[in-house]
């Protein structure tokens, strides 16, 4: 996570010295679509995946010497903030919030800060959901799991080669997290973006649903239509899936053991 000498300094030294700071891409004070109820959404900067259909490419670089460019052409600067600064920033909306959702980029790229933010938010009465691509091994971070209200896990593709072609990274940790979080009851939601032609959606949905059933998980499985709006120019001509495909995949997920399936 420390990419440059400056980055190391900004995150703080050994415990007890400078306060821990996270790289924050942006904060949304209220959202009704990032978990149950109204939530503040904290976008952490940096992601080790490079998904073809990424809608937030400006949040991918861990450190930006110059502003990142959003797909709409606007500049985006990450900020260094302590968890206290993040929570006081959303504090004025406290009365309207059920909790926070920590996302990215990929929030698991800054595990110490994620853990501290979740603990502080819980202490402030704002339970935190973790929205993650699953690249961090959460079994190795019991403090994060204990502090989190739950996890929303992305599964881009079941097959490792397809996953690598789609994201530039393997999926061993994603599949491990699926089993671990589902079995421990910490998985709130599993999500797959359905982008025709980029991976075998049937195999992914079937295998993922069977994994949820094997673990006895009641987590809902959200199937998300690929939407070309907001993605990088090279991918804007990719067609979104039609209704028939989404209905077929939804039925397949239910038949394969997913307790609840949602199509958006
Ligand atoms: S995991 Fe999310 S933020 Fe990272 S590249 Fe993929 S879509 Fe973008």
PDB file of C-alpha atoms and ligand atoms in Angstrom:
ATOM      1  CA  UNK A   1       0.000   0.000   0.000  1.00  0.00           C
ATOM      2  CA  UNK A   2       2.914   2.416   0.544  1.00  0.00           C
ATOM      3  CA  UNK A   3       3.887   3.340  -2.989  1.00  0.00           C
ATOM      4  CA  UNK A   4       6.304   6.187  -2.444  1.00  0.00           C
ATOM      5  CA  UNK A   5       8.311   7.596   0.493  1.00  0.00           C
ATOM      6  CA  UNK A   6       5.732  10.400   0.670  1.00  0.00           C
ATOM      7  CA  UNK A   7       2.957   7.848   0.854  1.00  0.00           C
ATOM      8  CA  UNK A   8       4.628   6.090   3.800  1.00  0.00           C
ATOM      9  CA  UNK A   9       4.956   9.337   5.697  1.00  0.00           C
ATOM     10  CA  UNK A  10       1.389  10.351   5.010  1.00  0.00           C
ATOM     11  CA  UNK A  11      -0.032   7.087   6.352  1.00  0.00           C
ATOM     12  CA  UNK A  12       1.765   7.589   9.644  1.00  0.00           C
ATOM     13  CA  UNK A  13       4.678   5.765  11.244  1.00  0.00           C
ATOM     14  CA  UNK A  14       4.599   2.928  13.791  1.00  0.00           C
ATOM     15  CA  UNK A  15       1.583   2.628  16.065  1.00  0.00           C
ATOM     16  CA  UNK A  16       1.304   5.468  18.541  1.00  0.00           C
ATOM     17  CA  UNK A  17       2.987   8.043  16.333  1.00  0.00           C
ATOM     18  CA  UNK A  18       1.361  10.017  13.532  1.00  0.00           C
ATOM     19  CA  UNK A  19      -2.320   9.236  12.959  1.00  0.00           C
ATOM     20  CA  UNK A  20      -3.138   6.758  10.236  1.00  0.00           C
ATOM     21  CA  UNK A  21      -4.372   8.405   7.072  1.00  0.00           C
ATOM     22  CA  UNK A  22      -6.154   6.865   4.131  1.00  0.00           C
ATOM     23  CA  UNK A  23      -6.156   7.893   0.504  1.00  0.00           C
ATOM     24  CA  UNK A  24      -9.698   9.065  -0.125  1.00  0.00           C
ATOM     25  CA  UNK A  25     -10.910   9.437  -3.705  1.00  0.00           C
ATOM     26  CA  UNK A  26     -14.277  10.950  -2.746  1.00  0.00           C
ATOM     27  CA  UNK A  27     -17.077  10.892  -0.190  1.00  0.00           C
ATOM     28  CA  UNK A  28     -20.759  10.680  -1.021  1.00  0.00           C
ATOM     29  CA  UNK A  29     -22.705  11.972   1.962  1.00  0.00           C
ATOM     30  CA  UNK A  30     -25.864   9.965   1.296  1.00  0.00           C
ATOM     31  CA  UNK A  31     -26.737   7.116  -1.033  1.00  0.00           C
ATOM     32  CA  UNK A  32     -29.734   4.797  -1.102  1.00  0.00           C
ATOM     33  CA  UNK A  33     -28.156   2.260  -3.484  1.00  0.00           C
ATOM     34  CA  UNK A  34     -24.973   1.154  -1.714  1.00  0.00           C
ATOM     35  CA  UNK A  35     -26.383  -1.224   0.875  1.00  0.00           C
ATOM     36  CA  UNK A  36     -29.445  -1.163   3.133  1.00  0.00           C
ATOM     37  CA  UNK A  37     -30.868   2.224   4.079  1.00  0.00           C
ATOM     38  CA  UNK A  38     -29.294   5.614   3.533  1.00  0.00           C
ATOM     39  CA  UNK A  39     -25.529   5.411   3.776  1.00  0.00           C
ATOM     40  CA  UNK A  40     -22.507   7.636   3.387  1.00  0.00           C
ATOM     41  CA  UNK A  41     -20.157   6.133   0.827  1.00  0.00           C
ATOM     42  CA  UNK A  42     -16.389   6.429   1.234  1.00  0.00           C
ATOM     43  CA  UNK A  43     -14.378   5.787  -1.939  1.00  0.00           C
ATOM     44  CA  UNK A  44     -10.778   4.800  -1.182  1.00  0.00           C
ATOM     45  CA  UNK A  45      -8.154   5.511  -3.824  1.00  0.00           C
ATOM     46  CA  UNK A  46      -6.286   2.671  -5.540  1.00  0.00           C
ATOM     47  CA  UNK A  47      -7.182  -0.655  -7.112  1.00  0.00           C
ATOM     48  CA  UNK A  48      -5.002  -3.540  -8.260  1.00  0.00           C
ATOM     49  CA  UNK A  49      -7.559  -4.717 -10.832  1.00  0.00           C
ATOM     50  CA  UNK A  50      -8.047  -3.137 -14.234  1.00  0.00           C
ATOM     51  CA  UNK A  51     -11.559  -4.174 -15.200  1.00  0.00           C
ATOM     52  CA  UNK A  52     -12.581  -3.621 -18.787  1.00  0.00           C
ATOM     53  CA  UNK A  53     -15.889  -2.112 -17.668  1.00  0.00           C
ATOM     54  CA  UNK A  54     -14.615  -0.010 -14.739  1.00  0.00           C
ATOM     55  CA  UNK A  55     -16.883   2.991 -14.133  1.00  0.00           C
ATOM     56  CA  UNK A  56     -14.383   4.717 -11.787  1.00  0.00           C
ATOM     57  CA  UNK A  57     -11.047   4.484 -13.616  1.00  0.00           C
ATOM     58  CA  UNK A  58      -9.830   7.687 -11.933  1.00  0.00           C
ATOM     59  CA  UNK A  59      -9.851   5.826  -8.587  1.00  0.00           C
ATOM     60  CA  UNK A  60      -7.521   3.052  -9.799  1.00  0.00           C
ATOM     61  CA  UNK A  61      -4.015   4.560  -9.417  1.00  0.00           C
ATOM     62  CA  UNK A  62      -2.770   4.229  -5.830  1.00  0.00           C
ATOM     63  CA  UNK A  63      -1.015   7.564  -6.002  1.00  0.00           C
ATOM     64  CA  UNK A  64      -1.521  10.255  -8.560  1.00  0.00           C
ATOM     65  CA  UNK A  65       1.143  12.897  -9.094  1.00  0.00           C
ATOM     66  CA  UNK A  66      -1.393  14.793 -11.145  1.00  0.00           C
ATOM     67  CA  UNK A  67      -5.164  14.647 -11.084  1.00  0.00           C
ATOM     68  CA  UNK A  68      -6.855  11.560 -12.481  1.00  0.00           C
ATOM     69  CA  UNK A  69      -9.337  12.103 -15.263  1.00  0.00           C
ATOM     70  CA  UNK A  70     -12.889  10.877 -14.829  1.00  0.00           C
ATOM     71  CA  UNK A  71     -14.667   9.483 -17.904  1.00  0.00           C
ATOM     72  CA  UNK A  72     -16.638  12.765 -18.019  1.00  0.00           C
ATOM     73  CA  UNK A  73     -13.338  14.655 -18.387  1.00  0.00           C
ATOM     74  CA  UNK A  74     -13.402  16.223 -14.894  1.00  0.00           C
ATOM     75  CA  UNK A  75     -10.272  16.090 -12.747  1.00  0.00           C
ATOM     76  CA  UNK A  76     -10.210  14.039  -9.544  1.00  0.00           C
ATOM     77  CA  UNK A  77      -7.647  14.450  -6.739  1.00  0.00           C
ATOM     78  CA  UNK A  78      -7.338  11.924  -3.919  1.00  0.00           C
ATOM     79  CA  UNK A  79      -7.018  13.350  -0.377  1.00  0.00           C
ATOM     80  CA  UNK A  80      -5.236  12.025   2.696  1.00  0.00           C
ATOM     81  CA  UNK A  81      -7.642  11.855   5.653  1.00  0.00           C
ATOM     82  CA  UNK A  82      -7.802  10.235   9.085  1.00  0.00           C
ATOM     83  CA  UNK A  83     -10.854   8.149   9.936  1.00  0.00           C
ATOM     84  CA  UNK A  84     -11.894  10.941  12.320  1.00  0.00           C
ATOM     85  CA  UNK A  85     -11.815  13.459   9.475  1.00  0.00           C
ATOM     86  CA  UNK A  86     -13.875  11.138   7.278  1.00  0.00           C
ATOM     87  CA  UNK A  87     -16.464  10.625  10.004  1.00  0.00           C
ATOM     88  CA  UNK A  88     -16.722  14.310  10.849  1.00  0.00           C
ATOM     89  CA  UNK A  89     -17.188  15.032   7.152  1.00  0.00           C
ATOM     90  CA  UNK A  90     -20.281  12.791   7.039  1.00  0.00           C
ATOM     91  CA  UNK A  91     -21.304  13.705  10.578  1.00  0.00           C
ATOM     92  CA  UNK A  92     -23.696  16.479   9.606  1.00  0.00           C
ATOM     93  CA  UNK A  93     -25.842  13.861   7.818  1.00  0.00           C
ATOM     94  CA  UNK A  94     -25.670  11.499  10.790  1.00  0.00           C
ATOM     95  CA  UNK A  95     -29.405  11.734  11.572  1.00  0.00           C
ATOM     96  CA  UNK A  96     -30.268  10.462   8.089  1.00  0.00           C
ATOM     97  CA  UNK A  97     -27.717   7.637   7.897  1.00  0.00           C
ATOM     98  CA  UNK A  98     -28.082   3.981   8.747  1.00  0.00           C
ATOM     99  CA  UNK A  99     -24.366   3.405   8.229  1.00  0.00           C
ATOM    100  CA  UNK A 100     -21.430   3.817   5.884  1.00  0.00           C
ATOM    101  CA  UNK A 101     -20.233   1.819   2.896  1.00  0.00           C
ATOM    102  CA  UNK A 102     -16.512   1.709   2.181  1.00  0.00           C
ATOM    103  CA  UNK A 103     -15.685   1.134  -1.461  1.00  0.00           C
ATOM    104  CA  UNK A 104     -13.165   2.301  -4.066  1.00  0.00           C
ATOM    105  CA  UNK A 105     -11.147   1.820  -6.163  1.00  0.00           C
ATOM    106  CA  UNK A 106     -10.606  -1.129  -3.875  1.00  0.00           C
ATOM    107  CA  UNK A 107     -10.871  -0.515  -0.136  1.00  0.00           C
ATOM    108  CA  UNK A 108      -8.892  -3.701   0.621  1.00  0.00           C
ATOM    109  CA  UNK A 109      -5.795  -1.997  -0.816  1.00  0.00           C
ATOM    110  CA  UNK A 110      -5.586   0.020   2.448  1.00  0.00           C
ATOM    111  CA  UNK A 111      -6.385  -2.659   5.054  1.00  0.00           C
ATOM    112  CA  UNK A 112      -5.075  -0.861   8.148  1.00  0.00           C
ATOM    113  CA  UNK A 113      -7.055   2.269   7.344  1.00  0.00           C
ATOM    114  CA  UNK A 114     -10.138   0.230   6.414  1.00  0.00           C
ATOM    115  CA  UNK A 115      -9.997  -1.529   9.778  1.00  0.00           C
ATOM    116  CA  UNK A 116      -9.615   1.713  11.697  1.00  0.00           C
ATOM    117  CA  UNK A 117     -12.393   3.440   9.785  1.00  0.00           C
ATOM    118  CA  UNK A 118     -14.791   0.523  10.367  1.00  0.00           C
ATOM    119  CA  UNK A 119     -13.971   0.424  14.088  1.00  0.00           C
ATOM    120  CA  UNK A 120     -14.366   4.171  14.529  1.00  0.00           C
ATOM    121  CA  UNK A 121     -17.569   4.248  12.513  1.00  0.00           C
ATOM    122  CA  UNK A 122     -19.069   1.409  14.557  1.00  0.00           C
ATOM    123  CA  UNK A 123     -18.145   3.213  17.760  1.00  0.00           C
ATOM    124  CA  UNK A 124     -19.929   6.283  16.363  1.00  0.00           C
ATOM    125  CA  UNK A 125     -23.074   4.236  15.719  1.00  0.00           C
ATOM    126  CA  UNK A 126     -22.507   3.948  11.961  1.00  0.00           C
ATOM    127  CA  UNK A 127     -21.975   0.279  11.008  1.00  0.00           C
ATOM    128  CA  UNK A 128     -19.863  -0.161   7.883  1.00  0.00           C
ATOM    129  CA  UNK A 129     -20.355  -2.371   4.864  1.00  0.00           C
ATOM    130  CA  UNK A 130     -17.268  -3.327   2.873  1.00  0.00           C
ATOM    131  CA  UNK A 131     -17.720  -3.189  -0.908  1.00  0.00           C
ATOM    132  CA  UNK A 132     -14.766  -5.151  -2.298  1.00  0.00           C
ATOM    133  CA  UNK A 133     -13.322  -6.864  -5.355  1.00  0.00           C
ATOM    134  CA  UNK A 134     -12.046  -9.604  -3.019  1.00  0.00           C
ATOM    135  CA  UNK A 135      -8.335  -9.169  -3.745  1.00  0.00           C
ATOM    136  CA  UNK A 136      -7.504  -8.919  -0.015  1.00  0.00           C
ATOM    137  CA  UNK A 137      -7.575 -12.194   1.958  1.00  0.00           C
ATOM    138  CA  UNK A 138     -10.116 -11.191   4.635  1.00  0.00           C
ATOM    139  CA  UNK A 139      -9.543 -14.358   6.664  1.00  0.00           C
ATOM    140  CA  UNK A 140      -6.103 -12.902   7.410  1.00  0.00           C
ATOM    141  CA  UNK A 141      -7.755  -9.659   8.667  1.00  0.00           C
ATOM    142  CA  UNK A 142     -10.096 -10.743  11.476  1.00  0.00           C
ATOM    143  CA  UNK A 143     -10.191  -7.164  12.799  1.00  0.00           C
ATOM    144  CA  UNK A 144     -11.803  -5.987   9.572  1.00  0.00           C
ATOM    145  CA  UNK A 145     -14.321  -8.835   9.592  1.00  0.00           C
ATOM    146  CA  UNK A 146     -15.216  -8.199  13.245  1.00  0.00           C
ATOM    147  CA  UNK A 147     -15.654  -4.454  12.725  1.00  0.00           C
ATOM    148  CA  UNK A 148     -17.660  -4.709   9.496  1.00  0.00           C
ATOM    149  CA  UNK A 149     -21.431  -4.912   9.344  1.00  0.00           C
ATOM    150  CA  UNK A 150     -21.029  -7.133   6.296  1.00  0.00           C
ATOM    151  CA  UNK A 151     -19.414  -7.513   2.887  1.00  0.00           C
ATOM    152  CA  UNK A 152     -20.525  -6.890  -0.668  1.00  0.00           C
ATOM    153  CA  UNK A 153     -18.214  -9.026  -2.787  1.00  0.00           C
ATOM    154  CA  UNK A 154     -17.687  -8.717  -6.528  1.00  0.00           C
ATOM    155  CA  UNK A 155     -17.153 -11.885  -8.502  1.00  0.00           C
ATOM    156  CA  UNK A 156     -16.049 -10.809 -11.979  1.00  0.00           C
ATOM    157  CA  UNK A 157     -15.640 -14.316 -13.408  1.00  0.00           C
ATOM    158  CA  UNK A 158     -15.401 -17.820 -11.953  1.00  0.00           C
ATOM    159  CA  UNK A 159     -12.753 -19.063 -14.380  1.00  0.00           C
ATOM    160  CA  UNK A 160      -9.260 -17.827 -13.500  1.00  0.00           C
ATOM    161  CA  UNK A 161      -8.153 -17.205 -17.091  1.00  0.00           C
ATOM    162  CA  UNK A 162     -11.345 -15.309 -17.896  1.00  0.00           C
ATOM    163  CA  UNK A 163     -10.936 -13.295 -14.704  1.00  0.00           C
ATOM    164  CA  UNK A 164      -7.366 -12.432 -15.654  1.00  0.00           C
ATOM    165  CA  UNK A 165      -8.403 -11.379 -19.153  1.00  0.00           C
ATOM    166  CA  UNK A 166     -11.187  -9.215 -17.733  1.00  0.00           C
ATOM    167  CA  UNK A 167      -9.326  -7.622 -14.810  1.00  0.00           C
ATOM    168  CA  UNK A 168      -5.606  -8.222 -15.307  1.00  0.00           C
ATOM    169  CA  UNK A 169      -5.479 -10.287 -12.083  1.00  0.00           C
ATOM    170  CA  UNK A 170      -6.232 -13.830 -10.934  1.00  0.00           C
ATOM    171  CA  UNK A 171      -9.202 -14.702  -8.740  1.00  0.00           C
ATOM    172  CA  UNK A 172      -7.840 -17.164  -6.153  1.00  0.00           C
ATOM    173  CA  UNK A 173      -8.395 -14.706  -3.291  1.00  0.00           C
ATOM    174  CA  UNK A 174     -11.861 -13.780  -4.592  1.00  0.00           C
ATOM    175  CA  UNK A 175     -12.997 -17.415  -4.564  1.00  0.00           C
ATOM    176  CA  UNK A 176     -11.407 -17.950  -1.142  1.00  0.00           C
ATOM    177  CA  UNK A 177     -13.252 -14.895   0.178  1.00  0.00           C
ATOM    178  CA  UNK A 178     -16.511 -16.139  -1.299  1.00  0.00           C
ATOM    179  CA  UNK A 179     -16.231 -19.403   0.650  1.00  0.00           C
ATOM    180  CA  UNK A 180     -14.952 -17.750   3.834  1.00  0.00           C
ATOM    181  CA  UNK A 181     -17.372 -14.824   3.991  1.00  0.00           C
ATOM    182  CA  UNK A 182     -20.360 -16.954   2.955  1.00  0.00           C
ATOM    183  CA  UNK A 183     -19.633 -19.653   5.546  1.00  0.00           C
ATOM    184  CA  UNK A 184     -19.000 -17.134   8.334  1.00  0.00           C
ATOM    185  CA  UNK A 185     -22.268 -15.296   7.681  1.00  0.00           C
ATOM    186  CA  UNK A 186     -20.431 -12.049   6.901  1.00  0.00           C
ATOM    187  CA  UNK A 187     -21.443 -11.961   3.231  1.00  0.00           C
ATOM    188  CA  UNK A 188     -24.319  -9.526   2.703  1.00  0.00           C
ATOM    189  CA  UNK A 189     -24.302  -9.562  -1.083  1.00  0.00           C
ATOM    190  CA  UNK A 190     -22.455 -11.177  -3.989  1.00  0.00           C
ATOM    191  CA  UNK A 191     -22.421  -9.276  -7.305  1.00  0.00           C
ATOM    192  CA  UNK A 192     -21.528 -10.111 -10.885  1.00  0.00           C
ATOM    193  CA  UNK A 193     -21.580  -7.619 -13.751  1.00  0.00           C
ATOM    194  CA  UNK A 194     -23.012  -9.349 -16.805  1.00  0.00           C
ATOM    195  CA  UNK A 195     -21.056  -8.199 -19.851  1.00  0.00           C
ATOM    196  CA  UNK A 196     -21.800 -10.416 -22.871  1.00  0.00           C
ATOM    197  CA  UNK A 197     -18.736 -11.820 -24.575  1.00  0.00           C
ATOM    198  CA  UNK A 198     -16.231 -10.972 -21.840  1.00  0.00           C
ATOM    199  CA  UNK A 199     -16.641 -14.181 -19.820  1.00  0.00           C
ATOM    200  CA  UNK A 200     -18.850 -17.258 -19.489  1.00  0.00           C
ATOM    201  CA  UNK A 201     -21.694 -15.741 -17.443  1.00  0.00           C
ATOM    202  CA  UNK A 202     -23.633 -19.023 -17.160  1.00  0.00           C
ATOM    203  CA  UNK A 203     -20.673 -20.885 -15.637  1.00  0.00           C
ATOM    204  CA  UNK A 204     -19.923 -18.021 -13.249  1.00  0.00           C
ATOM    205  CA  UNK A 205     -23.517 -17.669 -12.053  1.00  0.00           C
ATOM    206  CA  UNK A 206     -24.013 -21.406 -11.648  1.00  0.00           C
ATOM    207  CA  UNK A 207     -20.733 -22.014  -9.776  1.00  0.00           C
ATOM    208  CA  UNK A 208     -21.187 -18.956  -7.552  1.00  0.00           C
ATOM    209  CA  UNK A 209     -24.751 -19.917  -6.637  1.00  0.00           C
ATOM    210  CA  UNK A 210     -23.668 -23.458  -5.821  1.00  0.00           C
ATOM    211  CA  UNK A 211     -20.896 -22.048  -3.610  1.00  0.00           C
ATOM    212  CA  UNK A 212     -23.442 -19.908  -1.712  1.00  0.00           C
ATOM    213  CA  UNK A 213     -25.695 -22.923  -1.214  1.00  0.00           C
ATOM    214  CA  UNK A 214     -22.794 -25.143  -0.070  1.00  0.00           C
ATOM    215  CA  UNK A 215     -21.872 -22.553   2.555  1.00  0.00           C
ATOM    216  CA  UNK A 216     -25.487 -22.258   3.728  1.00  0.00           C
ATOM    217  CA  UNK A 217     -25.373 -18.535   2.922  1.00  0.00           C
ATOM    218  CA  UNK A 218     -28.542 -16.457   2.632  1.00  0.00           C
ATOM    219  CA  UNK A 219     -26.651 -13.615   0.948  1.00  0.00           C
ATOM    220  CA  UNK A 220     -28.396 -12.205  -2.056  1.00  0.00           C
ATOM    221  CA  UNK A 221     -26.820 -12.540  -5.466  1.00  0.00           C
ATOM    222  CA  UNK A 222     -27.074  -9.351  -7.488  1.00  0.00           C
ATOM    223  CA  UNK A 223     -26.729  -9.667 -11.262  1.00  0.00           C
ATOM    224  CA  UNK A 224     -25.817  -6.276 -12.705  1.00  0.00           C
ATOM    225  CA  UNK A 225     -26.304  -5.390 -16.363  1.00  0.00           C
ATOM    226  CA  UNK A 226     -23.214  -3.947 -17.983  1.00  0.00           C
ATOM    227  CA  UNK A 227     -23.953  -0.330 -18.890  1.00  0.00           C
ATOM    228  CA  UNK A 228     -21.666   1.452 -21.356  1.00  0.00           C
ATOM    229  CA  UNK A 229     -22.283   4.927 -19.862  1.00  0.00           C
ATOM    230  CA  UNK A 230     -19.242   6.155 -17.943  1.00  0.00           C
ATOM    231  CA  UNK A 231     -16.776   3.426 -18.976  1.00  0.00           C
ATOM    232  CA  UNK A 232     -13.565   4.105 -20.896  1.00  0.00           C
ATOM    233  CA  UNK A 233     -14.003   4.942 -24.570  1.00  0.00           C
ATOM    234  CA  UNK A 234     -12.658   1.596 -25.796  1.00  0.00           C
ATOM    235  CA  UNK A 235     -15.506  -0.268 -24.085  1.00  0.00           C
ATOM    236  CA  UNK A 236     -18.441   2.020 -24.848  1.00  0.00           C
ATOM    237  CA  UNK A 237     -19.460  -0.006 -27.904  1.00  0.00           C
ATOM    238  CA  UNK A 238     -19.849  -3.209 -25.869  1.00  0.00           C
ATOM    239  CA  UNK A 239     -23.572  -4.066 -25.926  1.00  0.00           C
ATOM    240  CA  UNK A 240     -25.488  -4.395 -22.639  1.00  0.00           C
ATOM    241  CA  UNK A 241     -27.156  -7.784 -22.021  1.00  0.00           C
ATOM    242  CA  UNK A 242     -30.785  -8.158 -23.110  1.00  0.00           C
ATOM    243  CA  UNK A 243     -33.695  -8.949 -20.781  1.00  0.00           C
ATOM    244  CA  UNK A 244     -33.880 -12.577 -21.920  1.00  0.00           C
ATOM    245  CA  UNK A 245     -30.282 -13.245 -20.881  1.00  0.00           C
ATOM    246  CA  UNK A 246     -30.764 -11.566 -17.484  1.00  0.00           C
ATOM    247  CA  UNK A 247     -33.921 -13.590 -16.843  1.00  0.00           C
ATOM    248  CA  UNK A 248     -32.163 -16.802 -17.833  1.00  0.00           C
ATOM    249  CA  UNK A 249     -29.249 -16.069 -15.501  1.00  0.00           C
ATOM    250  CA  UNK A 250     -31.582 -15.138 -12.670  1.00  0.00           C
ATOM    251  CA  UNK A 251     -33.417 -18.461 -13.013  1.00  0.00           C
ATOM    252  CA  UNK A 252     -30.101 -20.319 -13.221  1.00  0.00           C
ATOM    253  CA  UNK A 253     -28.892 -18.675  -9.986  1.00  0.00           C
ATOM    254  CA  UNK A 254     -32.088 -19.634  -8.155  1.00  0.00           C
ATOM    255  CA  UNK A 255     -31.984 -23.201  -9.510  1.00  0.00           C
ATOM    256  CA  UNK A 256     -28.334 -23.491  -8.480  1.00  0.00           C
ATOM    257  CA  UNK A 257     -29.016 -22.570  -4.861  1.00  0.00           C
ATOM    258  CA  UNK A 258     -28.833 -18.789  -4.441  1.00  0.00           C
ATOM    259  CA  UNK A 259     -31.300 -17.866  -1.682  1.00  0.00           C
ATOM    260  CA  UNK A 260     -32.218 -14.515  -3.229  1.00  0.00           C
ATOM    261  CA  UNK A 261     -31.456 -13.170  -6.688  1.00  0.00           C
ATOM    262  CA  UNK A 262     -31.761  -9.541  -7.750  1.00  0.00           C
ATOM    263  CA  UNK A 263     -31.338  -8.201 -11.287  1.00  0.00           C
ATOM    264  CA  UNK A 264     -30.475  -4.535 -11.757  1.00  0.00           C
TER     265      UNK A 264
HETATM  266  S1  LIG B   1     -12.336  -3.661  -9.129  1.00  0.00           S
HETATM  267 FE1  LIG B   1     -13.760  -1.917  -9.321  1.00  0.00          FE
HETATM  268  S2  LIG B   1     -12.468  -0.056  -9.180  1.00  0.00           S
HETATM  269 FE2  LIG B   1     -11.114  -1.809  -9.555  1.00  0.00          FE
HETATM  270  S3  LIG B   1     -10.834  -1.765 -11.792  1.00  0.00           S
HETATM  271 FE3  LIG B   1     -12.504  -3.200 -11.310  1.00  0.00          FE
HETATM  272  S4  LIG B   1     -14.398  -2.010 -11.487  1.00  0.00           S
HETATM  273 FE4  LIG B   1     -12.665  -0.535 -11.346  1.00  0.00          FE
END
